XYZ file of C-alpha atoms in Angstrom:
749
model
C 22.334 3.774 -20.585
C 21.640 0.191 -21.679
C 23.097 -2.598 -19.562
C 26.383 -3.946 -20.713
C 26.583 -7.570 -21.774
C 29.657 -9.705 -21.273
C 32.191 -8.811 -23.941
C 35.818 -9.133 -24.709
C 36.495 -6.149 -22.460
C 34.797 -7.810 -19.493
C 36.777 -8.524 -16.358
C 38.572 -11.831 -16.795
C 38.995 -13.983 -13.700
C 42.721 -14.627 -13.374
C 44.080 -18.142 -13.281
C 44.257 -19.919 -9.940
C 47.723 -20.528 -8.538
C 48.667 -24.149 -7.899
C 47.462 -25.456 -4.555
C 49.024 -28.335 -2.729
C 47.172 -31.596 -3.398
C 44.929 -33.035 -0.720
C 44.384 -36.714 -0.157
C 41.559 -37.854 -2.399
C 39.322 -39.284 0.291
C 35.611 -38.850 0.789
C 34.757 -35.512 2.403
C 33.619 -37.253 5.586
C 36.952 -39.039 5.971
C 39.077 -38.220 8.954
C 42.005 -37.835 6.549
C 40.538 -34.664 5.160
C 40.477 -33.084 8.616
C 44.225 -32.618 8.665
C 44.024 -30.121 5.767
C 42.150 -27.022 6.786
C 42.225 -25.674 3.220
C 39.044 -25.618 1.108
C 40.326 -27.692 -1.860
C 38.678 -30.932 -0.737
C 35.346 -29.092 -0.682
C 35.826 -28.398 -4.359
C 36.731 -31.993 -5.051
C 33.614 -33.216 -3.231
C 31.444 -30.712 -5.085
C 32.782 -31.843 -8.438
C 32.463 -35.515 -7.560
C 28.979 -35.216 -6.077
C 25.863 -36.211 -7.971
C 23.372 -34.344 -5.808
C 21.228 -31.605 -7.322
C 22.534 -28.092 -7.425
C 19.795 -26.643 -5.252
C 20.248 -29.028 -2.349
C 24.053 -29.353 -2.443
C 25.632 -27.524 0.511
C 28.948 -27.493 -1.326
C 27.589 -25.508 -4.286
C 29.351 -22.058 -4.356
C 26.649 -20.597 -6.617
C 23.961 -20.681 -3.929
C 23.443 -18.212 -1.151
C 23.676 -19.026 2.540
C 19.879 -19.046 2.803
C 18.201 -20.714 -0.204
C 15.058 -18.878 -1.262
C 16.016 -16.147 1.162
C 13.909 -13.438 -0.522
C 10.733 -15.473 0.083
C 11.312 -17.328 3.334
C 12.482 -16.058 6.671
C 12.548 -18.914 9.194
C 15.420 -21.371 9.707
C 13.144 -24.401 9.629
C 10.860 -26.050 7.101
C 7.113 -25.638 7.554
C 5.702 -28.516 9.583
C 2.137 -29.116 8.620
C 0.057 -30.197 11.555
C -2.972 -32.454 11.376
C -5.978 -30.720 9.906
C -8.160 -32.220 12.616
C -6.248 -30.304 15.267
C -7.349 -27.012 13.699
C -3.997 -25.352 14.377
C -2.417 -22.797 12.110
C 1.298 -22.810 11.465
C 3.499 -20.077 12.784
C 3.886 -17.300 10.205
C 7.690 -17.657 10.342
C 7.624 -21.354 9.767
C 7.544 -21.103 5.921
C 11.162 -21.604 4.907
C 13.748 -23.694 3.190
C 16.702 -21.920 4.667
C 18.647 -24.838 6.092
C 22.266 -25.022 5.090
C 22.020 -28.802 5.081
C 18.924 -29.754 3.071
C 16.861 -32.818 3.905
C 16.503 -35.736 1.574
C 13.406 -36.211 -0.567
C 12.235 -39.068 1.661
C 12.305 -36.778 4.685
C 10.441 -34.158 2.698
C 7.691 -36.649 1.818
C 7.179 -37.360 5.499
C 6.500 -33.691 6.224
C 2.799 -34.078 5.433
C 2.411 -36.446 8.315
C 4.671 -34.637 10.728
C 3.283 -33.120 13.857
C 5.106 -30.335 15.642
C 6.898 -31.309 18.809
C 8.992 -29.579 21.423
C 12.147 -29.298 19.237
C 10.199 -27.617 16.412
C 8.573 -25.187 18.763
C 11.949 -24.339 20.271
C 13.365 -23.744 16.799
C 10.685 -21.186 16.271
C 11.529 -19.628 19.662
C 15.155 -19.477 18.542
C 14.308 -17.799 15.280
C 11.848 -15.356 16.814
C 14.493 -14.407 19.351
C 16.968 -13.767 16.526
C 14.487 -11.571 14.709
C 13.823 -9.592 17.901
C 17.574 -9.300 18.747
C 17.223 -11.448 21.841
C 20.487 -13.202 21.178
C 20.947 -14.757 24.623
C 17.476 -16.225 24.369
C 18.263 -17.658 20.939
C 21.538 -19.115 22.188
C 19.887 -20.624 25.246
C 17.193 -22.503 23.366
C 19.477 -23.255 20.454
C 21.928 -24.964 22.727
C 19.211 -27.280 24.062
C 18.023 -28.085 20.538
C 21.538 -29.024 19.432
C 22.035 -31.251 22.435
C 18.870 -33.202 21.527
C 19.303 -33.344 17.756
C 23.042 -33.117 17.018
C 21.850 -31.714 13.734
C 24.377 -29.706 11.602
C 21.671 -27.204 10.735
C 20.981 -26.487 14.393
C 24.728 -26.180 14.996
C 24.986 -23.668 12.134
C 22.216 -21.474 13.553
C 23.692 -21.651 17.026
C 27.060 -20.585 15.580
C 25.295 -17.682 13.846
C 23.847 -16.619 17.181
C 27.261 -16.719 18.815
C 28.690 -14.670 15.923
C 25.993 -11.990 16.394
C 26.907 -11.699 20.054
C 30.641 -11.395 19.188
C 31.459 -14.756 20.693
C 33.716 -15.598 17.769
C 35.877 -18.191 19.466
C 32.797 -20.077 20.652
C 31.271 -20.016 17.177
C 34.493 -21.209 15.558
C 34.825 -24.102 18.016
C 31.286 -25.192 17.188
C 31.895 -25.072 13.452
C 35.157 -27.085 13.687
C 34.102 -29.767 16.145
C 33.134 -33.294 15.002
C 29.578 -33.971 13.813
C 28.071 -37.088 12.344
C 27.745 -36.807 8.604
C 24.381 -38.624 8.681
C 22.650 -37.562 11.904
C 19.564 -39.418 13.122
C 16.166 -38.216 12.024
C 15.171 -35.167 14.022
C 12.898 -35.985 16.924
C 9.806 -33.841 17.374
C 10.405 -33.927 21.112
C 13.293 -35.060 23.282
C 13.255 -38.746 24.121
C 15.105 -40.602 26.868
C 18.816 -40.605 26.105
C 21.506 -42.516 27.889
C 25.156 -41.972 27.085
C 24.453 -40.835 23.584
C 21.562 -43.249 22.768
C 18.729 -41.293 21.185
C 15.231 -42.634 20.672
C 12.707 -41.384 18.145
C 8.922 -41.799 18.422
C 7.445 -44.033 15.732
C 5.492 -42.517 12.864
C 2.050 -43.544 11.731
C -1.155 -44.330 13.529
C 0.478 -46.427 16.202
C 2.960 -43.739 17.270
C 1.028 -43.087 20.531
C 0.735 -46.755 21.490
C 4.067 -48.225 20.357
C 7.165 -47.611 22.490
C 9.859 -45.621 20.682
C 12.408 -47.966 19.115
C 16.047 -46.995 19.717
C 17.938 -45.272 16.915
C 21.461 -45.915 15.855
C 23.847 -45.696 18.692
C 26.003 -42.515 18.550
C 28.971 -42.671 20.870
C 29.983 -39.485 22.511
C 32.330 -37.532 20.241
C 35.463 -35.947 21.714
C 35.550 -32.165 22.076
C 38.340 -29.610 22.230
C 41.028 -28.431 19.861
C 42.175 -31.986 19.101
C 38.722 -33.421 18.752
C 39.047 -34.553 15.159
C 42.295 -36.326 15.896
C 40.805 -38.172 18.875
C 37.858 -39.594 16.970
C 37.812 -43.398 17.192
C 39.016 -45.088 14.014
C 35.707 -46.934 13.515
C 33.884 -43.577 13.338
C 36.207 -41.753 11.010
C 34.122 -42.417 7.928
C 30.930 -41.142 9.637
C 32.265 -38.000 11.273
C 33.337 -34.618 9.893
C 33.478 -30.989 10.777
C 30.830 -28.554 9.668
C 33.452 -26.538 7.730
C 34.151 -29.678 5.696
C 30.446 -30.300 5.021
C 29.255 -26.855 3.919
C 30.641 -23.834 2.122
C 28.445 -21.564 4.262
C 29.867 -23.029 7.473
C 33.422 -22.578 6.190
C 32.652 -18.974 5.349
C 31.240 -18.324 8.829
C 34.230 -19.941 10.457
C 36.582 -17.768 8.413
C 34.600 -14.720 9.477
C 35.117 -15.711 13.098
C 38.846 -16.120 12.582
C 39.141 -12.736 10.862
C 37.255 -11.019 13.718
C 39.704 -12.654 16.171
C 42.703 -11.454 14.190
C 43.838 -14.989 13.322
C 45.000 -14.031 9.827
C 47.014 -17.225 9.100
C 44.153 -19.541 10.180
C 41.643 -17.534 8.188
C 43.870 -17.687 5.085
C 44.098 -21.442 5.431
C 40.351 -21.712 5.920
C 39.528 -19.618 2.842
C 42.534 -20.470 0.686
C 45.035 -18.070 -0.870
C 42.866 -17.938 -3.968
C 39.320 -18.897 -4.970
C 39.350 -22.724 -5.017
C 36.200 -22.862 -7.206
C 37.703 -20.667 -9.956
C 38.758 -23.480 -12.304
C 36.043 -25.938 -11.343
C 34.082 -25.369 -14.535
C 30.899 -24.652 -12.603
C 31.805 -21.146 -11.435
C 32.188 -17.802 -13.041
C 30.462 -14.489 -13.811
C 28.240 -16.053 -16.466
C 26.769 -18.617 -14.071
C 23.771 -17.067 -12.229
C 22.889 -17.726 -8.625
C 20.586 -20.754 -8.396
C 18.278 -19.229 -5.786
C 18.336 -15.492 -6.556
C 20.444 -14.529 -3.558
C 24.132 -13.679 -3.307
C 26.687 -16.359 -4.108
C 28.635 -17.648 -1.123
C 31.603 -17.854 -3.467
C 31.431 -14.050 -3.997
C 31.147 -13.463 -0.284
C 34.194 -15.658 0.321
C 36.160 -13.672 -2.250
C 35.162 -10.445 -0.527
C 36.281 -11.799 2.839
C 39.512 -12.983 1.281
C 40.068 -9.434 0.061
C 39.489 -8.068 3.583
C 41.972 -10.587 4.864
C 44.548 -9.484 2.227
C 44.134 -5.895 3.367
C 44.850 -6.977 6.904
C 47.992 -8.699 5.657
C 49.041 -5.537 3.698
C 48.642 -7.256 0.364
C 46.895 -4.462 -1.477
C 47.238 -5.840 -5.024
C 45.840 -9.270 -4.008
C 42.995 -7.567 -2.107
C 42.088 -5.578 -5.236
C 41.953 -8.762 -7.325
C 39.797 -10.496 -4.696
C 37.274 -7.624 -4.600
C 37.175 -7.443 -8.373
C 36.557 -11.194 -8.558
C 33.807 -11.008 -5.945
C 31.952 -8.277 -7.836
C 32.462 -10.069 -11.121
C 31.055 -13.293 -9.724
C 27.993 -11.539 -8.298
C 27.134 -7.913 -9.084
C 24.878 -7.822 -6.045
C 27.912 -8.022 -3.681
C 27.910 -4.298 -2.863
C 30.518 -4.692 -0.126
C 33.133 -5.536 -2.743
C 32.097 -2.537 -4.839
C 32.300 -0.313 -1.777
C 35.832 -1.515 -1.028
C 37.004 -0.885 -4.561
C 35.425 2.608 -4.844
C 35.898 4.094 -1.386
C 39.331 2.529 -1.056
C 40.280 4.009 -4.442
C 42.003 0.776 -5.466
C 41.481 1.445 -9.186
C 42.221 4.423 -11.339
C 39.220 6.353 -12.655
C 39.565 4.787 -16.134
C 39.927 1.268 -14.738
C 37.002 1.887 -12.417
C 34.759 2.996 -15.282
C 35.675 0.181 -17.642
C 35.362 -2.505 -14.974
C 31.952 -1.382 -13.677
C 30.502 -0.929 -17.180
C 31.763 -4.373 -18.202
C 30.189 -6.434 -15.411
C 27.781 -9.221 -16.387
C 24.606 -7.475 -15.262
C 22.378 -9.002 -17.932
C 23.339 -12.616 -17.199
C 23.273 -12.356 -13.400
C 20.294 -10.025 -12.797
C 18.357 -9.951 -16.093
C 15.349 -8.162 -14.642
C 17.282 -5.546 -12.627
C 20.419 -5.231 -14.735
C 19.842 -1.672 -15.879
C 19.092 -0.317 -12.425
C 22.098 -2.055 -10.808
C 24.384 -0.651 -13.483
C 23.001 2.865 -13.035
C 23.182 2.872 -9.239
C 26.829 1.671 -9.389
C 27.738 4.171 -12.109
C 26.521 7.127 -10.048
C 29.022 6.238 -7.283
C 32.083 6.433 -9.512
C 34.489 9.351 -9.441
C 33.549 12.412 -11.443
C 36.819 13.493 -13.093
C 35.645 12.189 -16.455
C 32.421 11.212 -18.266
C 30.554 14.275 -16.981
C 27.750 13.841 -19.532
C 27.252 10.152 -18.723
C 27.133 10.910 -15.005
C 24.546 13.628 -15.529
C 22.337 11.288 -17.606
C 22.730 8.545 -14.987
C 21.528 10.791 -12.201
C 18.670 12.103 -14.329
C 17.421 8.562 -15.075
C 17.677 7.483 -11.446
C 15.537 10.459 -10.450
C 12.994 10.450 -13.288
C 12.626 6.753 -14.082
C 13.258 5.143 -10.684
C 11.978 7.878 -8.360
C 15.139 8.132 -6.298
C 15.266 11.920 -6.109
C 15.379 11.882 -2.299
C 17.570 8.786 -1.930
C 20.769 9.603 0.077
C 23.011 7.642 -2.320
C 21.673 9.433 -5.393
C 21.868 12.832 -3.676
C 25.405 11.969 -2.710
C 26.233 11.553 -6.386
C 25.024 15.105 -7.036
C 27.043 16.410 -4.092
C 30.170 14.567 -5.223
C 29.907 16.102 -8.694
C 29.550 19.602 -7.176
C 32.493 19.043 -4.856
C 34.691 17.881 -7.708
C 33.802 21.160 -9.436
C 34.862 23.189 -6.339
C 31.324 24.463 -5.858
C 31.428 24.318 -2.054
C 28.255 26.223 -1.314
C 26.122 24.212 -3.748
C 27.585 20.988 -2.461
C 26.869 22.008 1.122
C 23.176 22.505 0.263
C 22.923 18.919 -1.045
C 24.856 17.362 1.817
C 22.659 19.246 4.284
C 19.606 17.747 2.582
C 21.116 14.283 2.907
C 21.797 14.729 6.606
C 18.262 15.955 6.999
C 17.044 12.597 5.690
C 19.467 10.432 7.655
C 21.441 11.491 10.710
C 24.731 9.920 9.507
C 25.669 9.008 5.944
C 29.263 7.764 5.891
C 29.897 8.615 2.254
C 28.467 12.143 2.610
C 30.092 13.225 5.894
C 33.596 13.869 4.470
C 32.101 16.088 1.753
C 29.901 17.936 4.260
C 32.830 18.549 6.641
C 35.105 19.670 3.825
C 32.551 22.154 2.527
C 32.251 23.632 6.022
C 36.016 23.947 6.103
C 36.194 25.821 2.773
C 33.299 28.170 3.676
C 34.704 30.282 6.465
C 31.337 31.480 7.726
C 30.437 27.831 8.551
C 33.381 27.211 10.897
C 31.215 27.761 13.967
C 28.698 25.192 12.697
C 31.593 22.803 12.068
C 32.513 23.102 15.735
C 28.951 22.254 16.797
C 28.723 19.382 14.328
C 31.988 17.850 15.566
C 30.788 17.930 19.165
C 27.450 16.400 18.281
C 29.045 13.586 16.331
C 31.522 12.765 19.121
C 28.669 12.667 21.642
C 26.404 10.618 19.381
C 28.883 8.212 17.751
C 32.245 8.256 19.477
C 33.200 4.900 17.880
C 32.800 6.312 14.387
C 36.128 7.485 12.889
C 34.369 10.276 10.993
C 33.440 11.919 14.287
C 37.055 12.416 15.227
C 37.882 13.409 11.661
C 35.406 16.298 12.052
C 37.223 17.392 15.215
C 40.533 17.388 13.365
C 39.136 19.409 10.479
C 37.805 22.015 12.934
C 41.280 22.415 14.464
C 42.687 22.587 10.941
C 40.312 25.455 10.092
C 41.722 27.381 13.034
C 45.369 26.846 12.096
C 46.052 24.561 15.078
C 48.161 22.051 13.179
C 49.397 19.903 16.108
C 45.920 19.312 17.539
C 44.559 18.576 14.060
C 47.296 16.003 13.467
C 46.447 14.331 16.753
C 42.831 13.728 15.782
C 43.635 12.756 12.169
C 46.056 10.193 13.560
C 43.364 8.854 15.854
C 40.959 8.591 12.914
C 43.468 6.616 10.836
C 44.105 4.249 13.761
C 40.387 3.574 14.082
C 39.986 3.019 10.342
C 43.253 2.564 8.434
C 41.356 2.655 5.121
C 39.779 6.096 5.669
C 41.501 8.122 2.958
C 40.465 11.692 3.905
C 42.148 11.361 7.292
C 45.510 10.405 5.691
C 45.299 13.286 3.197
C 44.331 15.824 5.902
C 47.134 14.538 8.157
C 49.619 15.327 5.409
C 47.961 18.689 4.736
C 48.804 19.825 8.297
C 52.502 19.487 7.538
C 52.143 21.270 4.213
C 50.215 24.178 5.708
C 52.719 24.433 8.552
C 55.620 24.678 6.087
C 57.072 21.256 6.986
C 57.356 20.180 3.362
C 59.696 17.231 3.928
C 57.313 15.717 6.471
C 54.402 16.421 4.107
C 56.119 14.540 1.262
C 56.594 11.521 3.575
C 52.935 11.571 4.672
C 51.644 11.936 1.111
C 53.883 9.110 -0.058
C 52.476 6.813 2.628
C 48.999 7.725 1.472
C 49.957 6.949 -2.158
C 51.093 3.487 -1.175
C 47.822 2.739 0.577
C 45.441 4.175 -2.022
C 47.063 3.024 -5.257
C 44.140 4.115 -7.455
C 44.069 7.748 -6.328
C 46.167 10.366 -8.135
C 45.739 12.947 -5.393
C 48.592 11.847 -3.062
C 51.046 11.800 -5.952
C 49.846 15.206 -7.104
C 50.401 16.614 -3.609
C 53.852 15.069 -3.505
C 54.639 16.933 -6.726
C 53.307 20.205 -5.330
C 55.447 19.881 -2.207
C 58.522 19.139 -4.274
C 57.811 22.291 -6.277
C 57.900 24.199 -2.994
C 61.237 22.550 -2.204
C 62.566 23.256 -5.750
C 63.073 19.500 -6.280
C 62.017 19.771 -9.885
C 63.099 16.287 -10.958
C 61.066 14.641 -8.170
C 58.152 16.999 -8.831
C 58.104 16.026 -12.522
C 58.220 12.333 -11.646
C 55.336 12.588 -9.191
C 53.151 14.772 -11.431
C 53.676 12.537 -14.447
C 52.780 9.446 -12.441
C 49.592 11.160 -11.247
C 48.769 12.226 -14.770
C 49.107 8.640 -16.008
C 46.430 7.650 -13.460
C 44.013 10.554 -14.088
C 44.451 13.022 -16.911
C 41.116 14.734 -16.344
C 41.845 16.703 -13.198
C 42.272 20.428 -14.051
C 44.226 21.037 -10.820
C 46.816 18.422 -11.820
C 47.142 19.990 -15.295
C 47.680 23.400 -13.656
C 50.564 22.018 -11.566
C 52.126 20.466 -14.651
C 51.914 23.917 -16.262
C 53.722 25.378 -13.266
C 56.545 22.884 -13.782
C 56.753 23.683 -17.490
C 57.079 27.361 -16.570
C 59.848 26.555 -14.090
C 61.681 24.752 -16.918
C 61.354 27.838 -19.129
C 58.927 26.126 -21.523
C 56.493 29.056 -21.651
C 54.523 27.940 -24.688
C 53.950 24.460 -23.250
C 53.003 26.013 -19.897
C 50.512 28.278 -21.620
C 48.998 25.265 -23.457
C 48.690 23.344 -20.174
C 47.054 26.281 -18.388
C 44.597 26.677 -21.274
C 43.769 22.982 -21.108
C 43.210 23.164 -17.322
C 40.691 25.982 -17.896
C 38.956 23.942 -20.606
C 38.610 20.952 -18.284
C 37.264 23.234 -15.576
C 34.611 24.518 -17.977
C 33.606 20.998 -18.920
C 32.969 20.120 -15.273
C 31.039 23.426 -14.893
C 33.246 24.392 -12.018
C 33.227 27.736 -10.283
C 35.488 30.055 -12.343
C 36.592 31.961 -9.235
C 38.459 28.854 -8.126
C 40.632 29.117 -11.213
C 41.682 32.775 -10.897
C 45.234 31.612 -10.172
C 45.287 29.565 -13.386
C 44.212 32.658 -15.379
C 46.981 34.562 -13.614
C 49.505 31.883 -14.569
C 48.272 31.951 -18.151
C 48.684 35.733 -18.349
C 52.253 35.460 -17.005
C 53.108 32.906 -19.706
C 51.708 35.217 -22.396
C 53.733 38.072 -20.943
C 56.893 35.954 -21.073
C 56.059 35.154 -24.718
C 55.656 38.910 -25.361
C 52.007 38.375 -26.225
C 51.041 41.400 -24.217
C 47.503 41.810 -25.510
C 46.541 38.245 -24.535
C 48.289 38.704 -21.215
C 46.256 41.849 -20.599
C 43.025 39.951 -21.307
C 44.007 37.140 -18.915
C 44.783 39.551 -16.071
C 41.535 41.436 -16.681
C 39.713 38.074 -16.431
C 41.267 37.576 -13.014
C 40.048 41.040 -11.939
C 36.531 40.183 -13.177
C 36.561 37.195 -10.830
C 38.285 39.003 -7.935
C 38.513 42.796 -8.180
C 40.922 43.005 -5.227
C 43.485 40.584 -6.530
C 46.698 42.517 -5.771
C 48.966 40.303 -7.954
C 46.679 40.674 -10.960
C 46.640 44.473 -10.507
C 50.401 44.538 -10.254
C 50.905 42.314 -13.305
C 48.334 44.346 -15.290
C 50.329 47.463 -14.374
C 53.475 45.713 -15.586
C 51.769 44.928 -18.912
C 50.790 48.621 -19.320
C 54.343 49.490 -18.380
C 55.740 47.260 -21.110
C 53.235 48.592 -23.605
C 54.490 52.139 -22.842
C 51.331 53.362 -21.138
C 53.046 54.657 -18.014
C 50.039 56.583 -16.667
C 47.845 53.509 -16.568
C 50.730 51.446 -15.178
C 51.201 53.955 -12.304
C 47.498 53.815 -11.561
C 47.458 49.985 -11.405
C 50.572 49.958 -9.221
C 48.886 52.307 -6.791
C 45.753 50.115 -6.755
C 47.867 47.065 -6.059
C 49.686 48.830 -3.212
C 46.372 49.943 -1.708
C 45.648 46.230 -1.168
C 49.182 45.012 -0.436
C 51.102 48.098 0.778
C 54.412 46.415 1.504
C 54.852 44.446 -1.724
C 58.530 45.229 -2.581
C 58.207 44.242 -6.228
C 55.287 46.556 -6.905
C 57.013 49.338 -5.037
C 60.116 48.966 -7.170
C 58.025 48.884 -10.356
C 56.185 52.024 -9.273
C 59.441 53.906 -8.704
C 60.695 52.814 -12.072
C 57.499 53.993 -13.717
C 57.642 57.359 -11.986
C 61.277 57.886 -12.965
C 60.577 56.876 -16.556
C 57.595 59.191 -16.660
C 59.701 62.136 -15.403
C 62.417 61.420 -17.958
C 59.900 61.106 -20.746
C 57.828 64.163 -19.738
C 60.121 66.602 -17.820
C 58.404 69.721 -16.319
C 58.935 72.652 -18.767
C 58.364 76.156 -17.334
C 59.254 79.635 -18.634
C 61.009 82.328 -16.518
C 57.801 84.308 -15.976
C 55.892 81.175 -14.820
C 58.614 80.327 -12.334
C 58.699 83.840 -10.907
C 54.895 83.882 -10.679
C 54.874 80.650 -8.765
C 57.547 81.882 -6.362
C 55.643 85.127 -5.652
C 52.419 83.172 -5.011
C 54.129 80.923 -2.476
C 55.874 83.959 -0.863
C 52.622 85.789 -0.400
C 50.961 82.695 1.062
C 53.596 82.222 3.727
C 53.727 85.912 4.564
C 50.032 85.936 5.238
C 50.384 82.921 7.467
C 53.277 84.558 9.320
C 51.360 87.826 9.872
C 48.319 85.926 11.181
C 50.498 84.220 13.730
C 52.520 87.359 14.719
C 52.922 87.715 18.369
C 53.083 83.998 19.011
C 56.210 82.448 20.413
C 56.276 79.344 18.201
C 56.493 78.989 14.486
C 53.372 78.306 12.378
C 52.153 74.685 12.417
C 52.050 74.270 8.680
C 55.470 75.852 8.084
C 58.575 73.853 8.873
C 61.013 75.336 11.389
C 63.541 77.567 9.696
C 61.414 78.212 6.606
C 59.823 81.533 7.339
C 61.648 83.953 5.127
C 61.191 84.573 1.506
C 64.775 83.500 0.926
C 63.816 80.097 2.279
C 60.987 79.817 -0.193
C 63.243 80.869 -3.030
C 65.595 78.022 -2.213
C 62.864 75.300 -2.460
C 63.366 72.768 -5.207
C 60.603 72.668 -7.751
C 61.496 69.186 -9.091
């Protein structure tokens, strides 16, 4: 499908709520330090005259400018050609958060690498090789010599990677000079904060290094910014006040520490750049990466989830994806968290500004996002999307594309086919988080795979005990064995490890429903509905449980609410038909059952899964006295399942009502051969037998009766003579029935 261009139906960024004003000082002023909010960053960005590419306050740039092309955290230092040295292969970069001035860049041609530059390469190589303690060790020495904000940022990144969040946050919020001295190539003598830089030019080796500007020691600790001397206030600021990327990293540290209030203040309640005039979905990223603004919106959404503000989290994720379609984390939160209804999901994803943000890759990004959407509607579009991804982009063996196939099969209740695809995915990758719930559910539905489910659960717990899906698999295995209490225990553990893992919440409620605890099941399903506001399944299950409890008013309310969210689920339409039948609206119930079967055919689902719907449809036709259509519906059920006792019983009832008692009696007997103690079928059989006797009483003449009596008399006499001489009566003759007179007294009815 062609990429969508921004249109009137495109997601509109909502207006920004009013924020408290901040003192209009320069961003390096100490006055700005008392407001931890990001608004002054916006003011500085709008007031600044620096170029967009080099402005660290620009929200439309990524954290690492030119990140697709460069990989080192330092600019390439060209050595003298006479030395014959080659630069380090990782030295080609422009990935500093704080860019150098043009004058500094002009000096690069005459710059010779020194100790600091070599250590910067050590630091970066250590990061690339996951030697984080090594990177932190050398990075700390570099920062002590240079006091450079860029070196501080990379040291904070190292601390973050080693989960030292408090240490990284302290570094990002401590005072730094806004105009640090020129970076020395090697450490020079320093006394109480006095740094010296070697002179440039031909005389650098002969001339003594002149002293640089004196930098007094800056105070440290939580109150560092408040304790800065008054004469230095205009030349000192925190990194979070100098760079959007540093503020984003500091907020990440606060979120990881669970400091929700501090993180909210750091990020702001809403996107501060929203009404700046230089931000929005139509403005592309200046360096081809991912906008820091979109990343901040995503983190703000995570923070809102932690604060149980689901609606605000949804808006934040939508804004993040609208600002930059490459922000897959926001898309993942919206889709897997089921924050949007299927219709909202489809319209939003199709209306993103792919063409303006990624003109060369717009079509592919739209296709790969479309294949991850839910499959209740747009079956044709989904099929074409998967076909194009396989044929045009060669992603036939990609786990995400294969997952789209498996998801479509699972939505069609084709468990065996879905299991084949999920097994293929797990053959390519050991763990695929999106696929595992489908794979486990298929093993639950296919009874012959329960033993493999047991093995899989043990392997996952041994391999990845910190993964919530591992314990979810254990719970499903207990569920397959009918051990409800043990299953609930592991589903509860899964939801504690990941509160946003929907399958665990649904399965937890299923344990109550299967156990017959319908009140507890309603409570659990209702909790799930509050958490996953875009999913219709919890509300549908609430309605089903209320049907079991005969709470028809509540059942109607829940089913109608679910239908307003998703009107393309045939299972939901079937439940609405059941409620119409309970209300005595047989024609409406028949229409709903017919529509459910039509939807099932559109999704190419397995017809055997809908045998109950055919049975319900036949019952409605029988209530409407449309016996011929009812007979066809019951026969369809028997085509799908020849041993369906209820269908056999109802088909016998239809024959009974049509006056064909012989066929009715045959069907009743067939039903009882499968379900021998069904009281309703037994009663119907007795009624049919009595009606058949009344309709066709046995008519015999006097000669026929006498002939029959003589035949029976002769038979018993022969038996008696053969057993003469024995003390006991014959085995096949009841005691006391040995004489002809006894035979004459037998009832022939």
